[in-house]
Amino acid sequence: MLASAAVLAGVAAAASDIPAVAAEELDLTITDRIYFDIGVASSAFKPANDRMLGDKNVLPTNSEPAGRIVIGLYGKLAPVSTANIVHAVQAGAFTQSAFSRISPGEYIQAGRRGSRRLGDIAEVPGLAVNTDLASPGPFKLTHSRPGTVSLSLSENDEDPGVKDRPDYRALEFLITTGPGPVPRLDGLNPVIGHVESGMDTVIRLAQVPSFQPDIRSQQLNRFAKFLGDDRADNVRRQYGKPLKAIIILDSGVL
């Protein structure tokens, strides 16, 4: 069910403010703006009979336009994160990739590193080691308002083998969707920007059906992890996976 116009307006208005923090401590200057044009397909992948040997991407080729999201990046506060994401956008790394997770009432997530064929982001040469992750500034900002953008560290759903590569650089990010704050993300995921326009699109994407396990399944998964079953983590990485592909059709720097 789509959100009402009143809800959309209320969340968009809340997102127009930057995250609450002592302004005298942090420089929240927007130095760069990036955009993502989004489409939503009718399925997560192409039907098996439509796939061909050697396909570079198995995401559906047809999707309904869902709108544009414009993100302002805090280049003074998080200079390396900003530079890396801008570089990846300019390299076309995000285009034809897919959002990988929806956490209802909390966030949507994109930029997962992995197999390009499955809609993830492949290698992006030229990314810098992210020293922002050792800086306290970005971690001081809270996820108190819809439209907050942060690097996804605690919510990261990438394969450990990908993160163990020597050239790995974090690009995965999340956007809070509202309607309320998400305090469990605070202090764990560095805030690097906020949505300047397109919160209506963010809210629509948050309503795309996704894999959400029931409580008993989650309990069994936690027990399996306690017993040391490595498969538990593999299953958990599927939590929140959209059942309809949310595709970044185009991206760029404004």
GROMACS .gro file of C-alpha atoms in nm:
model
  254
    1MET     CA    1   0.000   0.000   0.000
    2LEU     CA    2   0.141   0.335  -0.098
    3ALA     CA    3   0.184   0.601   0.165
    4SER     CA    4  -0.074   0.878   0.176
    5ALA     CA    5   0.007   1.222   0.040
    6ALA     CA    6   0.004   1.358   0.395
    7VAL     CA    7   0.261   1.103   0.511
    8LEU     CA    8   0.481   1.169   0.210
    9ALA     CA    9   0.466   1.542   0.271
   10GLY     CA   10   0.538   1.504   0.641
   11VAL     CA   11   0.838   1.277   0.595
   12ALA     CA   12   0.976   1.489   0.311
   13ALA     CA   13   0.948   1.800   0.527
   14ALA     CA   14   1.131   1.630   0.812
   15ALA     CA   15   1.404   1.516   0.575
   16SER     CA   16   1.466   1.871   0.458
   17ASP     CA   17   1.651   1.939   0.785
   18ILE     CA   18   2.003   1.810   0.836
   19PRO     CA   19   2.065   1.566   1.122
   20ALA     CA   20   2.054   1.724   1.466
   21VAL     CA   21   2.397   1.790   1.612
   22ALA     CA   22   2.587   2.076   1.767
   23ALA     CA   23   2.643   2.289   1.457
   24GLU     CA   24   2.949   2.461   1.603
   25GLU     CA   25   3.131   2.129   1.623
   26LEU     CA   26   3.086   1.995   1.271
   27ASP     CA   27   3.105   2.143   0.923
   28LEU     CA   28   2.802   2.013   0.733
   29THR     CA   29   2.873   2.201   0.414
   30ILE     CA   30   2.735   2.027   0.105
   31THR     CA   31   3.032   2.008  -0.129
   32ASP     CA   32   2.898   1.760  -0.385
   33ARG     CA   33   2.561   1.643  -0.511
   34ILE     CA   34   2.489   1.311  -0.675
   35TYR     CA   35   2.170   1.169  -0.821
   36PHE     CA   36   2.021   0.827  -0.878
   37ASP     CA   37   1.738   0.763  -1.123
   38ILE     CA   38   1.548   0.460  -0.998
   39GLY     CA   39   1.330   0.194  -1.159
   40VAL     CA   40   1.136  -0.090  -0.998
   41ALA     CA   41   1.097  -0.418  -1.186
   42SER     CA   42   0.822  -0.677  -1.150
   43SER     CA   43   1.064  -0.946  -1.025
   44ALA     CA   44   1.404  -0.974  -0.861
   45PHE     CA   45   1.578  -1.124  -1.166
   46LYS     CA   46   1.515  -1.208  -1.528
   47PRO     CA   47   1.308  -1.525  -1.577
   48ALA     CA   48   1.534  -1.825  -1.630
   49ASN     CA   49   1.419  -1.870  -1.990
   50ASP     CA   50   1.519  -1.509  -2.069
   51ARG     CA   51   1.875  -1.550  -1.950
   52MET     CA   52   2.158  -1.619  -2.190
   53LEU     CA   53   2.499  -1.768  -2.134
   54GLY     CA   54   2.739  -1.483  -2.078
   55ASP     CA   55   2.479  -1.231  -1.959
   56LYS     CA   56   2.663  -0.952  -1.779
   57ASN     CA   57   2.360  -0.877  -1.566
   58VAL     CA   58   2.057  -1.089  -1.474
   59LEU     CA   59   1.846  -0.801  -1.344
   60PRO     CA   60   1.517  -0.752  -1.530
   61THR     CA   61   1.551  -0.535  -1.840
   62ASN     CA   62   1.211  -0.372  -1.797
   63SER     CA   63   1.125  -0.155  -1.498
   64GLU     CA   64   0.885   0.122  -1.405
   65PRO     CA   65   1.049   0.460  -1.336
   66ALA     CA   66   1.021   0.542  -0.965
   67GLY     CA   67   1.185   0.885  -0.957
   68ARG     CA   68   1.514   1.057  -0.884
   69ILE     CA   69   1.698   1.080  -0.552
   70VAL     CA   70   1.942   1.370  -0.507
   71ILE     CA   71   2.193   1.339  -0.223
   72GLY     CA   72   2.404   1.620  -0.083
   73LEU     CA   73   2.738   1.500   0.054
   74TYR     CA   74   2.925   1.647   0.352
   75GLY     CA   75   3.263   1.681   0.186
   76LYS     CA   76   3.415   1.883   0.471
   77LEU     CA   77   3.306   1.636   0.736
   78ALA     CA   78   3.371   1.316   0.538
   79PRO     CA   79   3.612   1.410   0.258
   80VAL     CA   80   3.733   1.060   0.167
   81SER     CA   81   3.386   0.906   0.173
   82THR     CA   82   3.261   1.188  -0.047
   83ALA     CA   83   3.551   1.162  -0.291
   84ASN     CA   84   3.517   0.782  -0.319
   85ILE     CA   85   3.142   0.791  -0.383
   86VAL     CA   86   3.170   1.074  -0.634
   87HIS     CA   87   3.450   0.887  -0.811
   88ALA     CA   88   3.242   0.567  -0.821
   89VAL     CA   89   2.940   0.756  -0.956
   90GLN     CA   90   3.152   0.920  -1.227
   91ALA     CA   91   3.294   0.578  -1.317
   92GLY     CA   92   2.941   0.445  -1.370
   93ALA     CA   93   2.977   0.190  -1.090
   94PHE     CA   94   2.629   0.248  -0.948
   95THR     CA   95   2.445   0.250  -1.279
   96GLN     CA   96   2.256  -0.077  -1.336
   97SER     CA   97   2.321  -0.188  -0.981
   98ALA     CA   98   2.039  -0.272  -0.741
   99PHE     CA   99   1.932  -0.184  -0.390
  100SER     CA  100   2.011  -0.486  -0.174
  101ARG     CA  101   1.810  -0.438   0.144
  102ILE     CA  102   1.492  -0.285   0.284
  103SER     CA  103   1.451  -0.258   0.659
  104PRO     CA  104   1.086  -0.154   0.703
  105GLY     CA  105   1.045   0.169   0.897
  106GLU     CA  106   1.422   0.220   0.904
  107TYR     CA  107   1.621   0.235   0.581
  108ILE     CA  108   1.689   0.124   0.226
  109GLN     CA  109   2.040   0.018   0.122
  110ALA     CA  110   2.245   0.025  -0.199
  111GLY     CA  111   2.605   0.009  -0.318
  112ARG     CA  112   2.685  -0.347  -0.216
  113ARG     CA  113   3.015  -0.475  -0.353
  114GLY     CA  114   3.009  -0.812  -0.524
  115SER     CA  115   2.898  -0.968  -0.850
  116ARG     CA  116   2.802  -0.721  -1.119
  117ARG     CA  117   2.597  -0.995  -1.277
  118LEU     CA  118   2.371  -1.002  -0.970
  119GLY     CA  119   2.335  -0.626  -0.951
  120ASP     CA  120   2.620  -0.551  -0.712
  121ILE     CA  121   2.909  -0.311  -0.766
  122ALA     CA  122   3.228  -0.461  -0.906
  123GLU     CA  123   3.582  -0.331  -0.865
  124VAL     CA  124   3.625   0.046  -0.889
  125PRO     CA  125   3.991   0.140  -0.948
  126GLY     CA  126   4.122   0.454  -0.784
  127LEU     CA  127   3.933   0.452  -0.454
  128ALA     CA  128   4.124   0.579  -0.150
  129VAL     CA  129   4.164   0.414   0.188
  130ASN     CA  130   3.883   0.568   0.389
  131THR     CA  131   4.040   0.749   0.683
  132ASP     CA  132   3.699   0.900   0.764
  133LEU     CA  133   3.625   0.574   0.942
  134ALA     CA  134   3.885   0.670   1.204
  135SER     CA  135   3.741   1.019   1.249
  136PRO     CA  136   3.480   1.079   1.522
  137GLY     CA  137   3.297   1.354   1.332
  138PRO     CA  138   3.074   1.151   1.096
  139PHE     CA  139   2.984   0.914   1.381
  140LYS     CA  140   2.853   1.201   1.595
  141LEU     CA  141   2.563   1.269   1.361
  142THR     CA  142   2.246   1.080   1.442
  143HIS     CA  143   1.993   0.896   1.227
  144SER     CA  144   1.715   1.103   1.373
  145ARG     CA  145   1.548   1.224   1.054
  146PRO     CA  146   1.430   1.059   0.731
  147GLY     CA  147   1.671   1.105   0.445
  148THR     CA  148   1.989   1.065   0.649
  149VAL     CA  149   2.263   0.901   0.438
  150SER     CA  150   2.541   0.701   0.599
  151LEU     CA  151   2.798   0.441   0.504
  152SER     CA  152   2.658   0.102   0.596
  153LEU     CA  153   2.894  -0.061   0.842
  154SER     CA  154   2.676  -0.227   1.107
  155GLU     CA  155   2.415  -0.318   0.842
  156ASN     CA  156   2.664  -0.430   0.579
  157ASP     CA  157   2.539  -0.734   0.386
  158GLU     CA  158   2.845  -0.798   0.169
  159ASP     CA  159   3.010  -1.138   0.146
  160PRO     CA  160   3.312  -1.164   0.382
  161GLY     CA  161   3.524  -1.277   0.089
  162VAL     CA  162   3.458  -0.946  -0.085
  163LYS     CA  163   3.552  -0.742   0.222
  164ASP     CA  164   3.875  -0.941   0.266
  165ARG     CA  165   4.011  -0.828  -0.069
  166PRO     CA  166   4.308  -0.590  -0.038
  167ASP     CA  167   4.146  -0.341  -0.278
  168TYR     CA  168   3.812  -0.338  -0.092
  169ARG     CA  169   3.672   0.008  -0.018
  170ALA     CA  170   3.331   0.057   0.142
  171LEU     CA  171   3.071   0.214  -0.088
  172GLU     CA  172   2.754   0.059   0.051
  173PHE     CA  173   2.525   0.323   0.196
  174LEU     CA  174   2.185   0.344   0.357
  175ILE     CA  175   1.912   0.608   0.349
  176THR     CA  176   1.677   0.633   0.645
  177THR     CA  177   1.314   0.624   0.542
  178GLY     CA  178   1.127   0.739   0.851
  179PRO     CA  179   0.876   0.797   0.983
  180GLY     CA  180   1.078   0.789   1.306
  181PRO     CA  181   1.445   0.795   1.406
  182VAL     CA  182   1.667   0.487   1.395
  183PRO     CA  183   1.887   0.525   1.705
  184ARG     CA  184   2.033   0.176   1.677
  185LEU     CA  185   2.234   0.300   1.378
  186ASP     CA  186   2.390   0.590   1.569
  187GLY     CA  187   2.761   0.573   1.639
  188LEU     CA  188   2.801   0.268   1.417
  189ASN     CA  189   2.744   0.409   1.068
  190PRO     CA  190   2.916   0.738   0.971
  191VAL     CA  191   2.671   0.995   0.835
  192ILE     CA  192   2.801   1.142   0.509
  193GLY     CA  193   2.506   1.340   0.370
  194HIS     CA  194   2.131   1.372   0.336
  195VAL     CA  195   1.861   1.350   0.071
  196GLU     CA  196   1.799   1.695  -0.076
  197SER     CA  197   1.515   1.590  -0.305
  198GLY     CA  198   1.335   1.268  -0.385
  199MET     CA  199   1.214   1.158  -0.042
  200ASP     CA  200   0.887   1.061  -0.207
  201THR     CA  201   1.090   0.815  -0.414
  202VAL     CA  202   1.272   0.687  -0.105
  203ILE     CA  203   0.939   0.620   0.067
  204ARG     CA  204   0.801   0.436  -0.236
  205LEU     CA  205   1.110   0.216  -0.252
  206ALA     CA  206   1.073   0.134   0.116
  207GLN     CA  207   0.732  -0.016   0.036
  208VAL     CA  208   0.864  -0.264  -0.221
  209PRO     CA  209   0.802  -0.620  -0.093
  210SER     CA  210   1.109  -0.779   0.062
  211PHE     CA  211   1.216  -1.098   0.236
  212GLN     CA  212   1.138  -1.053   0.604
  213PRO     CA  213   1.175  -1.372   0.812
  214ASP     CA  214   0.928  -1.441   1.091
  215ILE     CA  215   1.034  -1.433   1.455
  216ARG     CA  216   1.077  -1.810   1.482
  217SER     CA  217   1.305  -1.818   1.178
  218GLN     CA  218   1.515  -1.539   1.326
  219GLN     CA  219   1.541  -1.727   1.656
  220LEU     CA  220   1.653  -2.043   1.478
  221ASN     CA  221   1.907  -1.842   1.284
  222ARG     CA  222   2.052  -1.690   1.603
  223PHE     CA  223   2.073  -2.037   1.758
  224ALA     CA  224   2.251  -2.173   1.450
  225LYS     CA  225   2.499  -1.886   1.470
  226PHE     CA  226   2.552  -1.960   1.840
  227LEU     CA  227   2.637  -2.318   1.745
  228GLY     CA  228   2.892  -2.190   1.494
  229ASP     CA  229   2.699  -2.275   1.178
  230ASP     CA  230   2.848  -2.049   0.908
  231ARG     CA  231   2.531  -2.080   0.703
  232ALA     CA  232   2.350  -1.860   0.956
  233ASP     CA  233   2.538  -1.551   0.839
  234ASN     CA  234   2.466  -1.636   0.475
  235VAL     CA  235   2.095  -1.650   0.552
  236ARG     CA  236   2.104  -1.325   0.749
  237ARG     CA  237   2.256  -1.147   0.450
  238GLN     CA  238   1.934  -1.226   0.265
  239TYR     CA  239   1.718  -1.049   0.523
  240GLY     CA  240   1.544  -0.751   0.367
  241LYS     CA  241   1.625  -0.849   0.009
  242PRO     CA  242   1.376  -0.681  -0.229
  243LEU     CA  243   1.149  -0.927  -0.407
  244LYS     CA  244   1.129  -0.680  -0.697
  245ALA     CA  245   1.456  -0.541  -0.828
  246ILE     CA  246   1.511  -0.175  -0.736
  247ILE     CA  247   1.750  -0.070  -1.011
  248ILE     CA  248   1.966   0.241  -1.038
  249LEU     CA  249   1.897   0.315  -1.405
  250ASP     CA  250   2.129   0.614  -1.420
  251SER     CA  251   2.349   0.813  -1.186
  252GLY     CA  252   2.566   1.120  -1.201
  253VAL     CA  253   2.712   1.427  -1.034
  254LEU     CA  254   2.518   1.754  -1.035
   0.00000   0.00000   0.00000
